[in-house]
Amino acid sequence: MRDEASLRRLAEIGIDAYRPRRAPAAAVGPDHVRDAGAIVLLAAAAGPAARLVADVTRAIGFARAGCVHLEAADEAVLAAADGLVVLGDAQARAAGRALPALRLSAIGWVAGAEPARLAGDTPAKRALWSELKRMLRGLAASGARARR
């Protein structure tokens, strides 16, 4: 988002900046997921990959879905999630061990490469964004977000 001074300068030169009508959903904590459900982002965010993880969290928020970022699998939080985004093979295996197969098949989920690899791989990043859109549309259609 642009700050107010930038928006004023743009308005002075005749450029209308897009402003969302509603603020995106904020990142939520693990307790919120247990109580109301949300999308869980399971990824290690260290170094340059932290920006990509923040971008994914923000994108989920713009879709009006709550998002909680976990560095390690937490069975109670994963079991209550409406959706799951897993970045990295180790995280995907941890999520698979933490959840029963029936639960994994019942929720929408996306698996991607390691965040550090995604940051420099355009086709992999494009595939991740496409899968996120698919998952978020599926959640909206099923009404999973309506229960919050």
Coordinates of C-alpha atoms in Angstrom, one line a residue:
M1 CA 0.0 0.0 0.0
R2 CA 1.1 3.5 -0.6
D3 CA 1.3 6.1 2.1
E4 CA -0.9 9.2 2.2
A5 CA 1.8 11.5 0.8
S6 CA 2.3 9.2 -2.3
L7 CA -1.4 9.1 -2.9
R8 CA -1.6 12.9 -2.7
R9 CA 1.2 13.3 -5.3
L10 CA -0.4 10.8 -7.6
A11 CA -3.8 12.6 -7.3
E12 CA -2.1 16.0 -8.1
I13 CA -0.8 14.6 -11.4
G14 CA -4.2 13.0 -12.2
I15 CA -3.6 9.4 -11.4
D16 CA -6.3 7.6 -9.5
A17 CA -4.7 4.9 -7.3
Y18 CA -6.7 1.8 -6.6
R19 CA -7.7 1.4 -3.0
P20 CA -9.4 -1.8 -1.7
R21 CA -12.9 -1.2 -0.5
R22 CA -12.3 -3.3 2.5
A23 CA -9.1 -4.0 4.3
P24 CA -7.7 -7.5 3.8
A25 CA -8.2 -10.1 6.5
A26 CA -5.4 -9.9 9.1
A27 CA -3.1 -12.7 9.9
V28 CA -4.6 -14.7 12.7
G29 CA -3.1 -16.8 15.4
P30 CA -3.3 -20.5 16.1
D31 CA -6.1 -20.1 18.6
H32 CA -8.3 -18.5 15.9
V33 CA -7.7 -21.5 13.6
R34 CA -8.8 -23.9 16.3
D35 CA -11.9 -21.9 17.0
A36 CA -13.0 -20.6 13.6
G37 CA -10.9 -22.2 10.9
A38 CA -8.5 -20.5 8.5
I39 CA -5.8 -21.3 6.0
V40 CA -2.5 -22.5 7.5
L41 CA 0.7 -21.7 5.7
L42 CA 3.4 -24.2 6.7
A43 CA 6.8 -22.9 5.6
A44 CA 10.2 -22.1 6.9
A45 CA 10.7 -18.3 6.4
A46 CA 14.3 -17.5 6.8
G47 CA 16.5 -15.1 4.8
P48 CA 15.2 -14.1 1.3
A49 CA 12.3 -16.5 1.5
A50 CA 10.7 -14.5 4.2
R51 CA 9.4 -12.0 1.7
L52 CA 7.8 -14.7 -0.4
V53 CA 6.1 -16.2 2.7
A54 CA 4.8 -12.7 3.6
D55 CA 3.5 -12.2 0.1
V56 CA 1.6 -15.5 0.2
T57 CA 0.1 -14.6 3.6
R58 CA -0.9 -11.2 2.3
A59 CA -2.5 -12.7 -0.9
I60 CA -4.6 -15.1 1.3
G61 CA -5.7 -12.1 3.3
F62 CA -6.8 -10.2 0.2
A63 CA -9.0 -13.2 -0.5
R64 CA -10.8 -12.4 2.8
A65 CA -9.5 -15.6 4.4
G66 CA -7.7 -15.7 7.7
C67 CA -4.1 -17.0 7.5
V68 CA -1.7 -18.3 10.1
H69 CA 1.9 -19.0 9.4
L70 CA 3.6 -21.9 11.1
E71 CA 7.2 -22.9 10.9
A72 CA 6.5 -26.4 12.1
A73 CA 3.5 -28.7 12.0
D74 CA 1.1 -28.4 14.9
E75 CA -1.5 -31.2 14.9
A76 CA -4.3 -29.3 16.6
V77 CA -4.0 -26.2 14.3
L78 CA -3.7 -28.3 11.1
A79 CA -6.7 -30.4 12.1
A80 CA -8.9 -27.3 12.4
A81 CA -7.7 -25.6 9.2
D82 CA -10.0 -24.9 6.2
G83 CA -7.0 -24.9 3.9
L84 CA -3.4 -25.8 3.9
V85 CA -0.5 -24.3 2.0
V86 CA 2.8 -26.2 2.4
L87 CA 6.1 -25.0 1.0
G88 CA 8.9 -27.5 0.9
D89 CA 9.2 -31.3 0.9
A90 CA 10.0 -31.6 4.6
Q91 CA 7.0 -29.5 5.6
A92 CA 4.7 -31.6 3.3
R93 CA 5.9 -34.8 4.9
A94 CA 5.4 -33.2 8.4
A95 CA 1.8 -32.2 7.5
G96 CA 1.2 -35.7 6.1
R97 CA 2.3 -37.3 9.3
A98 CA 0.3 -34.8 11.4
L99 CA -3.0 -35.3 9.6
P100 CA -5.1 -38.4 8.9
A101 CA -5.5 -39.2 5.2
L102 CA -9.3 -38.5 5.3
R103 CA -8.7 -35.0 6.7
L104 CA -6.0 -34.3 4.0
S105 CA -8.5 -35.2 1.3
A106 CA -11.3 -33.1 2.9
I107 CA -9.5 -29.8 3.0
G108 CA -8.1 -27.7 0.2
W109 CA -4.4 -27.7 0.1
V110 CA -1.5 -26.6 -2.0
A111 CA 2.1 -27.9 -2.0
G112 CA 5.0 -26.0 -3.4
A113 CA 8.8 -26.0 -3.6
E114 CA 11.1 -24.7 -0.8
P115 CA 10.5 -20.9 -0.4
A116 CA 14.2 -20.2 -1.1
R117 CA 13.9 -22.0 -4.5
L118 CA 10.5 -20.4 -5.3
A119 CA 11.9 -16.9 -4.8
G120 CA 14.2 -17.4 -7.9
D121 CA 12.1 -19.8 -10.0
T122 CA 9.5 -17.9 -12.1
P123 CA 7.6 -21.0 -13.4
A124 CA 7.4 -22.6 -10.0
K125 CA 6.1 -19.3 -8.5
R126 CA 3.5 -18.9 -11.3
A127 CA 2.3 -22.5 -10.5
L128 CA 2.1 -21.7 -6.8
W129 CA -0.1 -18.6 -7.5
S130 CA -2.3 -20.5 -9.8
E131 CA -2.9 -23.3 -7.2
L132 CA -3.6 -20.7 -4.5
K133 CA -6.3 -19.1 -6.7
R134 CA -7.8 -22.6 -7.3
M135 CA -7.8 -23.4 -3.6
L136 CA -9.3 -20.0 -2.6
R137 CA -12.0 -20.2 -5.2
G138 CA -12.9 -23.7 -4.0
L139 CA -13.1 -22.5 -0.4
A140 CA -15.3 -19.6 -1.4
A141 CA -17.6 -21.9 -3.4
S142 CA -17.9 -24.4 -0.6
G143 CA -18.7 -21.7 2.0
A144 CA -15.9 -22.7 4.3
R145 CA -15.1 -19.0 4.9
A146 CA -18.8 -18.2 5.7
R147 CA -18.7 -20.0 9.0
R148 CA -16.3 -17.4 10.5

